[in-house]
Amino acid sequence: MSVLIVIPARYASTRYPGKPLVPLTGATGEQRTLVERSWRAACSVQGADRVVVATDDDRIKDAAEAFGAEVVMTSPECANGTERCAEAHAALGGGYEIVVNLQGDAPLTPHWFVEDLVACLRDAPGMGLATPVLRCNGETLNSLLADRKAGRVGGTTAVFAEDRSALYFSKEVVPYCGETYGAGENTPVYHHVGVYAYRPDALAAYPGWRTGPLEGLEGLEQLRFLENGRKVLCVEVDARGREFWELNNPEDVPRLEAMMKKMGHE
């Protein structure tokens, strides 16, 4: 199956304007922008036939082309990354059997997260969308709870049924659990990893679906699938001892840089 990876990159982020061009310092002291680090992560995925950056901003276009990325210009009217992926896929002439949305704020996404995601979607013909989830240990759960207590969104959590079909995604920490967990102890909370794999028919239909109240309240694009009666497959992935975090707020920059240095990211 042919696989296209799209990295949606929007300059006018509500919470963090200019986020794709934020420089991040790696283990060697070299600075690379968030969008370049996300592109490098995408290029490491085995089985991907093409990787493109999709943006509506010339500053991001110029920066991406300078480090060697292929860029597809999309409309500033795209409401989210899924709509931008749909537009980019159409602009490229379609034809890919799976389209992956590797959001540009997750440069530490391991290549096997995407590879496992694509493999699981291939084996689930009844699903139009798959997305990874990562079981939180006590340390990660405490970080998510601390962010919420401080009024920040540190990440998105997911709850799903026995068949792994999603029940809900939230910027709150769900499900509620009153227990205290040790740093390395598994918890019942799953961190949603901001990557999506779509079948092209589901992706093409998405921009025409109405935006429901839950998507509007949470600001989570994947809820549009659930609110329009479409199943979302949650694929549990294994971090293999690596740390994972998304860049959602300026406060996340030092946290990401520390993780990169610890893992030896250049």
PDB file of C-alpha atoms in Angstrom:
ATOM      1  CA  MET A   1       0.000   0.000   0.000  1.00  0.00           C
ATOM      2  CA  SER A   2       1.356   3.423  -0.940  1.00  0.00           C
ATOM      3  CA  VAL A   3       1.843   5.775   1.999  1.00  0.00           C
ATOM      4  CA  LEU A   4       1.984   9.571   1.992  1.00  0.00           C
ATOM      5  CA  ILE A   5       3.113  11.423   5.124  1.00  0.00           C
ATOM      6  CA  VAL A   6       1.852  14.997   5.449  1.00  0.00           C
ATOM      7  CA  ILE A   7       3.193  17.399   8.084  1.00  0.00           C
ATOM      8  CA  PRO A   8       0.612  20.180   8.559  1.00  0.00           C
ATOM      9  CA  ALA A   9       2.347  23.369   9.699  1.00  0.00           C
ATOM     10  CA  ARG A  10       0.370  26.502  10.546  1.00  0.00           C
ATOM     11  CA  TYR A  11       2.016  29.749  11.620  1.00  0.00           C
ATOM     12  CA  ALA A  12      -1.050  31.347  13.234  1.00  0.00           C
ATOM     13  CA  SER A  13      -1.435  28.942  16.148  1.00  0.00           C
ATOM     14  CA  THR A  14      -3.819  30.295  18.782  1.00  0.00           C
ATOM     15  CA  ARG A  15      -1.818  29.028  21.758  1.00  0.00           C
ATOM     16  CA  TYR A  16       1.659  29.442  20.271  1.00  0.00           C
ATOM     17  CA  PRO A  17       1.963  31.675  17.174  1.00  0.00           C
ATOM     18  CA  GLY A  18       4.932  30.818  14.960  1.00  0.00           C
ATOM     19  CA  LYS A  19       5.368  27.437  16.657  1.00  0.00           C
ATOM     20  CA  PRO A  20       6.663  25.535  13.557  1.00  0.00           C
ATOM     21  CA  LEU A  21       9.639  27.902  13.324  1.00  0.00           C
ATOM     22  CA  VAL A  22      10.613  27.731  16.997  1.00  0.00           C
ATOM     23  CA  PRO A  23      14.288  26.626  17.235  1.00  0.00           C
ATOM     24  CA  LEU A  24      15.073  23.593  19.366  1.00  0.00           C
ATOM     25  CA  THR A  25      18.604  22.792  20.518  1.00  0.00           C
ATOM     26  CA  GLY A  26      19.652  19.163  20.277  1.00  0.00           C
ATOM     27  CA  ALA A  27      22.327  17.074  21.973  1.00  0.00           C
ATOM     28  CA  THR A  28      25.154  18.516  19.841  1.00  0.00           C
ATOM     29  CA  GLY A  29      24.112  22.119  20.478  1.00  0.00           C
ATOM     30  CA  GLU A  30      22.760  22.535  16.951  1.00  0.00           C
ATOM     31  CA  GLN A  31      19.474  24.383  16.575  1.00  0.00           C
ATOM     32  CA  ARG A  32      16.805  23.141  14.179  1.00  0.00           C
ATOM     33  CA  THR A  33      13.254  24.389  13.886  1.00  0.00           C
ATOM     34  CA  LEU A  34      10.318  22.372  15.131  1.00  0.00           C
ATOM     35  CA  VAL A  35       9.092  21.746  11.571  1.00  0.00           C
ATOM     36  CA  GLU A  36      12.523  20.499  10.459  1.00  0.00           C
ATOM     37  CA  ARG A  37      12.756  18.110  13.394  1.00  0.00           C
ATOM     38  CA  SER A  38       9.253  16.820  12.619  1.00  0.00           C
ATOM     39  CA  TRP A  39      10.205  16.377   8.943  1.00  0.00           C
ATOM     40  CA  ARG A  40      13.319  14.440   9.934  1.00  0.00           C
ATOM     41  CA  ALA A  41      11.167  12.188  12.131  1.00  0.00           C
ATOM     42  CA  ALA A  42       8.820  11.566   9.184  1.00  0.00           C
ATOM     43  CA  CYS A  43      11.707  10.770   6.839  1.00  0.00           C
ATOM     44  CA  SER A  44      12.877   8.014   9.205  1.00  0.00           C
ATOM     45  CA  VAL A  45       9.610   6.046   8.786  1.00  0.00           C
ATOM     46  CA  GLN A  46      10.080   2.775   6.926  1.00  0.00           C
ATOM     47  CA  GLY A  47       7.654   2.233   4.040  1.00  0.00           C
ATOM     48  CA  ALA A  48       6.714   5.871   3.470  1.00  0.00           C
ATOM     49  CA  ASP A  49       6.624   6.704  -0.235  1.00  0.00           C
ATOM     50  CA  ARG A  50       6.547  10.501   0.086  1.00  0.00           C
ATOM     51  CA  VAL A  51       6.863  13.152   2.806  1.00  0.00           C
ATOM     52  CA  VAL A  52       5.515  16.692   2.353  1.00  0.00           C
ATOM     53  CA  VAL A  53       5.051  19.768   4.531  1.00  0.00           C
ATOM     54  CA  ALA A  54       1.593  21.345   4.087  1.00  0.00           C
ATOM     55  CA  THR A  55       1.324  25.012   5.025  1.00  0.00           C
ATOM     56  CA  ASP A  56      -0.441  28.256   4.166  1.00  0.00           C
ATOM     57  CA  ASP A  57       2.458  30.507   5.178  1.00  0.00           C
ATOM     58  CA  ASP A  58       5.383  31.623   3.026  1.00  0.00           C
ATOM     59  CA  ARG A  59       7.694  31.851   6.047  1.00  0.00           C
ATOM     60  CA  ILE A  60       7.204  28.162   6.760  1.00  0.00           C
ATOM     61  CA  LYS A  61       7.416  27.322   3.039  1.00  0.00           C
ATOM     62  CA  ASP A  62      10.764  29.118   2.680  1.00  0.00           C
ATOM     63  CA  ALA A  63      12.178  27.546   5.843  1.00  0.00           C
ATOM     64  CA  ALA A  64      11.045  24.040   4.843  1.00  0.00           C
ATOM     65  CA  GLU A  65      12.403  24.258   1.321  1.00  0.00           C
ATOM     66  CA  ALA A  66      15.719  25.538   2.722  1.00  0.00           C
ATOM     67  CA  PHE A  67      16.251  22.271   4.623  1.00  0.00           C
ATOM     68  CA  GLY A  68      15.143  20.152   1.644  1.00  0.00           C
ATOM     69  CA  ALA A  69      11.462  19.413   2.273  1.00  0.00           C
ATOM     70  CA  GLU A  70       8.809  19.200  -0.413  1.00  0.00           C
ATOM     71  CA  VAL A  71       6.090  21.771   0.331  1.00  0.00           C
ATOM     72  CA  VAL A  72       2.416  21.839  -0.649  1.00  0.00           C
ATOM     73  CA  MET A  73       0.677  25.180  -0.214  1.00  0.00           C
ATOM     74  CA  THR A  74      -2.817  24.885   1.238  1.00  0.00           C
ATOM     75  CA  SER A  75      -5.632  27.285   2.062  1.00  0.00           C
ATOM     76  CA  PRO A  76      -5.572  29.446   5.202  1.00  0.00           C
ATOM     77  CA  GLU A  77      -9.231  28.410   5.565  1.00  0.00           C
ATOM     78  CA  CYS A  78      -8.261  24.880   6.676  1.00  0.00           C
ATOM     79  CA  ALA A  79      -9.640  24.533  10.202  1.00  0.00           C
ATOM     80  CA  ASN A  80      -7.151  21.906  11.352  1.00  0.00           C
ATOM     81  CA  GLY A  81      -4.441  19.494  10.297  1.00  0.00           C
ATOM     82  CA  THR A  82      -6.864  16.874   8.980  1.00  0.00           C
ATOM     83  CA  GLU A  83      -8.473  19.374   6.609  1.00  0.00           C
ATOM     84  CA  ARG A  84      -4.977  20.483   5.540  1.00  0.00           C
ATOM     85  CA  CYS A  85      -3.990  16.857   4.872  1.00  0.00           C
ATOM     86  CA  ALA A  86      -7.135  16.330   2.802  1.00  0.00           C
ATOM     87  CA  GLU A  87      -6.347  19.407   0.722  1.00  0.00           C
ATOM     88  CA  ALA A  88      -2.695  18.428   0.303  1.00  0.00           C
ATOM     89  CA  HIS A  89      -3.597  14.886  -0.790  1.00  0.00           C
ATOM     90  CA  ALA A  90      -6.018  16.279  -3.366  1.00  0.00           C
ATOM     91  CA  ALA A  91      -3.446  18.830  -4.587  1.00  0.00           C
ATOM     92  CA  LEU A  92      -0.953  16.008  -5.171  1.00  0.00           C
ATOM     93  CA  GLY A  93      -3.495  14.201  -7.334  1.00  0.00           C
ATOM     94  CA  GLY A  94      -4.611  11.668  -4.723  1.00  0.00           C
ATOM     95  CA  GLY A  95      -3.907   8.023  -5.321  1.00  0.00           C
ATOM     96  CA  TYR A  96      -2.224   7.151  -2.038  1.00  0.00           C
ATOM     97  CA  GLU A  97      -3.768   4.232  -0.182  1.00  0.00           C
ATOM     98  CA  ILE A  98      -2.927   5.568   3.287  1.00  0.00           C
ATOM     99  CA  VAL A  99      -2.306   9.186   4.254  1.00  0.00           C
ATOM    100  CA  VAL A 100      -0.482   9.852   7.526  1.00  0.00           C
ATOM    101  CA  ASN A 101      -0.858  13.127   9.400  1.00  0.00           C
ATOM    102  CA  LEU A 102       2.342  13.582  11.413  1.00  0.00           C
ATOM    103  CA  GLN A 103       1.581  16.776  13.271  1.00  0.00           C
ATOM    104  CA  GLY A 104       4.429  19.239  13.307  1.00  0.00           C
ATOM    105  CA  ASP A 105       4.504  19.632  17.101  1.00  0.00           C
ATOM    106  CA  ALA A 106       5.715  16.092  17.872  1.00  0.00           C
ATOM    107  CA  PRO A 107       9.327  15.810  16.680  1.00  0.00           C
ATOM    108  CA  LEU A 108      10.110  13.023  19.141  1.00  0.00           C
ATOM    109  CA  THR A 109       7.585  10.673  17.523  1.00  0.00           C
ATOM    110  CA  PRO A 110       9.467   7.375  17.043  1.00  0.00           C
ATOM    111  CA  HIS A 111       9.318   5.933  13.531  1.00  0.00           C
ATOM    112  CA  TRP A 112       7.807   2.683  14.809  1.00  0.00           C
ATOM    113  CA  PHE A 113       4.749   4.540  16.124  1.00  0.00           C
ATOM    114  CA  VAL A 114       3.881   5.430  12.526  1.00  0.00           C
ATOM    115  CA  GLU A 115       4.897   2.034  11.146  1.00  0.00           C
ATOM    116  CA  ASP A 116       2.712   0.205  13.694  1.00  0.00           C
ATOM    117  CA  LEU A 117      -0.145   2.598  12.982  1.00  0.00           C
ATOM    118  CA  VAL A 118      -0.042   1.988   9.231  1.00  0.00           C
ATOM    119  CA  ALA A 119       0.209  -1.784   9.731  1.00  0.00           C
ATOM    120  CA  CYS A 120      -2.833  -1.830  12.042  1.00  0.00           C
ATOM    121  CA  LEU A 121      -4.940   0.270   9.671  1.00  0.00           C
ATOM    122  CA  ARG A 122      -4.051  -2.062   6.805  1.00  0.00           C
ATOM    123  CA  ASP A 123      -5.370  -4.966   8.893  1.00  0.00           C
ATOM    124  CA  ALA A 124      -8.623  -3.164   9.822  1.00  0.00           C
ATOM    125  CA  PRO A 125     -10.533  -2.639   6.564  1.00  0.00           C
ATOM    126  CA  GLY A 126     -13.614  -1.376   8.408  1.00  0.00           C
ATOM    127  CA  MET A 127     -11.750   1.585   9.905  1.00  0.00           C
ATOM    128  CA  GLY A 128     -11.197   4.885   8.130  1.00  0.00           C
ATOM    129  CA  LEU A 129      -8.874   6.328  10.742  1.00  0.00           C
ATOM    130  CA  ALA A 130      -6.289   5.009  13.191  1.00  0.00           C
ATOM    131  CA  THR A 131      -4.306   6.886  15.835  1.00  0.00           C
ATOM    132  CA  PRO A 132      -1.698   5.824  18.432  1.00  0.00           C
ATOM    133  CA  VAL A 133      -2.131   5.806  22.185  1.00  0.00           C
ATOM    134  CA  LEU A 134       0.604   5.400  24.766  1.00  0.00           C
ATOM    135  CA  ARG A 135      -0.042   4.114  28.279  1.00  0.00           C
ATOM    136  CA  CYS A 136       1.068   6.707  30.828  1.00  0.00           C
ATOM    137  CA  ASN A 137       3.383   5.803  33.661  1.00  0.00           C
ATOM    138  CA  GLY A 138       3.077   7.649  36.953  1.00  0.00           C
ATOM    139  CA  GLU A 139       5.614  10.307  35.952  1.00  0.00           C
ATOM    140  CA  THR A 140       3.781  11.206  32.740  1.00  0.00           C
ATOM    141  CA  LEU A 141       0.389  11.172  34.439  1.00  0.00           C
ATOM    142  CA  ASN A 142       1.655  13.513  37.157  1.00  0.00           C
ATOM    143  CA  SER A 143       3.027  15.874  34.485  1.00  0.00           C
ATOM    144  CA  LEU A 144      -0.352  15.946  32.732  1.00  0.00           C
ATOM    145  CA  LEU A 145      -2.158  16.600  36.015  1.00  0.00           C
ATOM    146  CA  ALA A 146       0.317  19.344  36.977  1.00  0.00           C
ATOM    147  CA  ASP A 147      -0.205  21.076  33.641  1.00  0.00           C
ATOM    148  CA  ARG A 148      -3.971  21.038  34.038  1.00  0.00           C
ATOM    149  CA  LYS A 149      -3.681  22.360  37.600  1.00  0.00           C
ATOM    150  CA  ALA A 150      -1.587  25.242  36.244  1.00  0.00           C
ATOM    151  CA  GLY A 151      -4.160  25.965  33.515  1.00  0.00           C
ATOM    152  CA  ARG A 152      -2.094  24.459  30.679  1.00  0.00           C
ATOM    153  CA  VAL A 153      -2.884  21.619  28.285  1.00  0.00           C
ATOM    154  CA  GLY A 154       0.054  19.245  28.512  1.00  0.00           C
ATOM    155  CA  GLY A 155      -1.413  16.591  26.240  1.00  0.00           C
ATOM    156  CA  THR A 156      -4.546  14.795  25.115  1.00  0.00           C
ATOM    157  CA  THR A 157      -5.839  11.586  26.666  1.00  0.00           C
ATOM    158  CA  ALA A 158      -7.955   8.831  25.120  1.00  0.00           C
ATOM    159  CA  VAL A 159     -10.428   6.235  26.325  1.00  0.00           C
ATOM    160  CA  PHE A 160     -11.440   3.303  24.149  1.00  0.00           C
ATOM    161  CA  ALA A 161     -13.587   0.174  24.112  1.00  0.00           C
ATOM    162  CA  GLU A 162     -12.432  -3.444  24.301  1.00  0.00           C
ATOM    163  CA  ASP A 163     -12.210  -3.596  20.492  1.00  0.00           C
ATOM    164  CA  ARG A 164      -9.884  -0.544  20.625  1.00  0.00           C
ATOM    165  CA  SER A 165     -12.431   1.754  18.999  1.00  0.00           C
ATOM    166  CA  ALA A 166     -12.252   5.200  20.560  1.00  0.00           C
ATOM    167  CA  LEU A 167     -14.923   6.302  23.029  1.00  0.00           C
ATOM    168  CA  TYR A 168     -13.566   9.813  23.618  1.00  0.00           C
ATOM    169  CA  PHE A 169     -10.536  12.087  23.458  1.00  0.00           C
ATOM    170  CA  SER A 170     -10.027  14.998  25.838  1.00  0.00           C
ATOM    171  CA  LYS A 171      -7.607  17.709  26.851  1.00  0.00           C
ATOM    172  CA  GLU A 172      -8.640  16.869  30.386  1.00  0.00           C
ATOM    173  CA  VAL A 173      -7.032  13.859  32.027  1.00  0.00           C
ATOM    174  CA  VAL A 174      -9.483  10.976  31.535  1.00  0.00           C
ATOM    175  CA  PRO A 175     -10.493   8.630  32.976  1.00  0.00           C
ATOM    176  CA  TYR A 176     -10.504  10.019  36.484  1.00  0.00           C
ATOM    177  CA  CYS A 177      -8.345   7.960  38.815  1.00  0.00           C
ATOM    178  CA  GLY A 178      -7.985   8.776  42.470  1.00  0.00           C
ATOM    179  CA  GLU A 179      -4.949   6.595  43.102  1.00  0.00           C
ATOM    180  CA  THR A 180      -1.342   7.733  43.330  1.00  0.00           C
ATOM    181  CA  TYR A 181       1.142   5.927  41.094  1.00  0.00           C
ATOM    182  CA  GLY A 182       4.899   5.574  41.287  1.00  0.00           C
ATOM    183  CA  ALA A 183       7.015   7.196  38.578  1.00  0.00           C
ATOM    184  CA  GLY A 184       7.585   3.986  36.631  1.00  0.00           C
ATOM    185  CA  GLU A 185       4.255   2.348  37.410  1.00  0.00           C
ATOM    186  CA  ASN A 186       1.632   1.797  34.685  1.00  0.00           C
ATOM    187  CA  THR A 187      -1.593   3.770  35.048  1.00  0.00           C
ATOM    188  CA  PRO A 188      -5.054   3.403  33.448  1.00  0.00           C
ATOM    189  CA  VAL A 189      -4.567   6.678  31.531  1.00  0.00           C
ATOM    190  CA  TYR A 190      -3.537   6.710  27.871  1.00  0.00           C
ATOM    191  CA  HIS A 191      -1.766   9.658  26.272  1.00  0.00           C
ATOM    192  CA  HIS A 192      -3.029  10.277  22.753  1.00  0.00           C
ATOM    193  CA  VAL A 193      -0.139  10.634  20.308  1.00  0.00           C
ATOM    194  CA  GLY A 194      -0.911  13.296  17.693  1.00  0.00           C
ATOM    195  CA  VAL A 195      -0.513  11.123  14.602  1.00  0.00           C
ATOM    196  CA  TYR A 196      -3.297   9.901  12.315  1.00  0.00           C
ATOM    197  CA  ALA A 197      -3.465   7.414   9.465  1.00  0.00           C
ATOM    198  CA  TYR A 198      -6.456   7.802   7.142  1.00  0.00           C
ATOM    199  CA  ARG A 199      -7.958   5.853   4.330  1.00  0.00           C
ATOM    200  CA  PRO A 200      -8.391   8.337   1.462  1.00  0.00           C
ATOM    201  CA  ASP A 201     -12.197   8.083   1.311  1.00  0.00           C
ATOM    202  CA  ALA A 202     -12.555   8.992   4.993  1.00  0.00           C
ATOM    203  CA  LEU A 203     -10.033  11.806   4.629  1.00  0.00           C
ATOM    204  CA  ALA A 204     -11.800  13.252   1.585  1.00  0.00           C
ATOM    205  CA  ALA A 205     -15.175  13.142   3.357  1.00  0.00           C
ATOM    206  CA  TYR A 206     -13.927  14.858   6.523  1.00  0.00           C
ATOM    207  CA  PRO A 207     -13.993  18.545   5.391  1.00  0.00           C
ATOM    208  CA  GLY A 208     -17.647  18.135   4.391  1.00  0.00           C
ATOM    209  CA  TRP A 209     -18.783  16.913   7.793  1.00  0.00           C
ATOM    210  CA  ARG A 210     -20.195  19.367  10.261  1.00  0.00           C
ATOM    211  CA  THR A 211     -18.133  20.464  13.241  1.00  0.00           C
ATOM    212  CA  GLY A 212     -19.926  19.161  16.314  1.00  0.00           C
ATOM    213  CA  PRO A 213     -20.136  20.700  19.784  1.00  0.00           C
ATOM    214  CA  LEU A 214     -17.515  18.374  21.290  1.00  0.00           C
ATOM    215  CA  GLU A 215     -14.925  19.239  18.651  1.00  0.00           C
ATOM    216  CA  GLY A 216     -15.741  22.892  19.222  1.00  0.00           C
ATOM    217  CA  LEU A 217     -15.335  22.629  22.995  1.00  0.00           C
ATOM    218  CA  GLU A 218     -12.212  20.465  23.063  1.00  0.00           C
ATOM    219  CA  GLY A 219     -10.530  21.783  19.929  1.00  0.00           C
ATOM    220  CA  LEU A 220      -9.684  18.193  18.926  1.00  0.00           C
ATOM    221  CA  GLU A 221     -10.084  17.433  15.225  1.00  0.00           C
ATOM    222  CA  GLN A 222     -10.456  13.651  15.679  1.00  0.00           C
ATOM    223  CA  LEU A 223     -13.721  14.173  17.557  1.00  0.00           C
ATOM    224  CA  ARG A 224     -15.361  15.095  14.245  1.00  0.00           C
ATOM    225  CA  PHE A 225     -15.074  11.433  13.250  1.00  0.00           C
ATOM    226  CA  LEU A 226     -16.813  10.276  16.439  1.00  0.00           C
ATOM    227  CA  GLU A 227     -19.485  12.973  16.286  1.00  0.00           C
ATOM    228  CA  ASN A 228     -20.303  11.932  12.726  1.00  0.00           C
ATOM    229  CA  GLY A 229     -20.636   8.267  13.628  1.00  0.00           C
ATOM    230  CA  ARG A 230     -17.259   7.078  12.314  1.00  0.00           C
ATOM    231  CA  LYS A 231     -15.073   4.671  14.266  1.00  0.00           C
ATOM    232  CA  VAL A 232     -11.516   5.568  15.228  1.00  0.00           C
ATOM    233  CA  LEU A 233      -9.048   2.743  15.869  1.00  0.00           C
ATOM    234  CA  CYS A 234      -6.742   3.332  18.841  1.00  0.00           C
ATOM    235  CA  VAL A 235      -3.413   1.560  18.361  1.00  0.00           C
ATOM    236  CA  GLU A 236      -1.416   1.039  21.547  1.00  0.00           C
ATOM    237  CA  VAL A 237       2.251   1.683  20.858  1.00  0.00           C
ATOM    238  CA  ASP A 238       5.355   0.873  22.857  1.00  0.00           C
ATOM    239  CA  ALA A 239       7.736   3.709  23.712  1.00  0.00           C
ATOM    240  CA  ARG A 240      10.578   1.166  24.168  1.00  0.00           C
ATOM    241  CA  GLY A 241      11.978   3.231  26.998  1.00  0.00           C
ATOM    242  CA  ARG A 242      11.984   6.486  25.067  1.00  0.00           C
ATOM    243  CA  GLU A 243      10.340   9.641  26.322  1.00  0.00           C
ATOM    244  CA  PHE A 244       7.640  11.323  24.272  1.00  0.00           C
ATOM    245  CA  TRP A 245       6.163  14.805  24.516  1.00  0.00           C
ATOM    246  CA  GLU A 246       4.493  17.354  22.245  1.00  0.00           C
ATOM    247  CA  LEU A 247       5.258  21.037  21.996  1.00  0.00           C
ATOM    248  CA  ASN A 248       1.984  22.693  22.968  1.00  0.00           C
ATOM    249  CA  ASN A 249       3.167  25.699  24.992  1.00  0.00           C
ATOM    250  CA  PRO A 250       6.340  27.811  25.255  1.00  0.00           C
ATOM    251  CA  GLU A 251       6.972  26.097  28.590  1.00  0.00           C
ATOM    252  CA  ASP A 252       7.412  22.788  26.718  1.00  0.00           C
ATOM    253  CA  VAL A 253      10.576  23.954  24.879  1.00  0.00           C
ATOM    254  CA  PRO A 254      13.080  23.249  27.693  1.00  0.00           C
ATOM    255  CA  ARG A 255      11.341  19.941  28.428  1.00  0.00           C
ATOM    256  CA  LEU A 256      11.670  18.839  24.798  1.00  0.00           C
ATOM    257  CA  GLU A 257      15.269  20.012  24.576  1.00  0.00           C
ATOM    258  CA  ALA A 258      16.158  18.049  27.712  1.00  0.00           C
ATOM    259  CA  MET A 259      14.554  14.933  26.228  1.00  0.00           C
ATOM    260  CA  MET A 260      16.437  15.392  22.946  1.00  0.00           C
ATOM    261  CA  LYS A 261      19.741  15.735  24.740  1.00  0.00           C
ATOM    262  CA  LYS A 262      19.019  12.652  26.850  1.00  0.00           C
ATOM    263  CA  MET A 263      18.194  10.611  23.731  1.00  0.00           C
ATOM    264  CA  GLY A 264      21.124  11.969  21.718  1.00  0.00           C
ATOM    265  CA  HIS A 265      19.040  13.779  19.087  1.00  0.00           C
ATOM    266  CA  GLU A 266      21.347  16.068  17.113  1.00  0.00           C
TER     267      GLU A 266
END
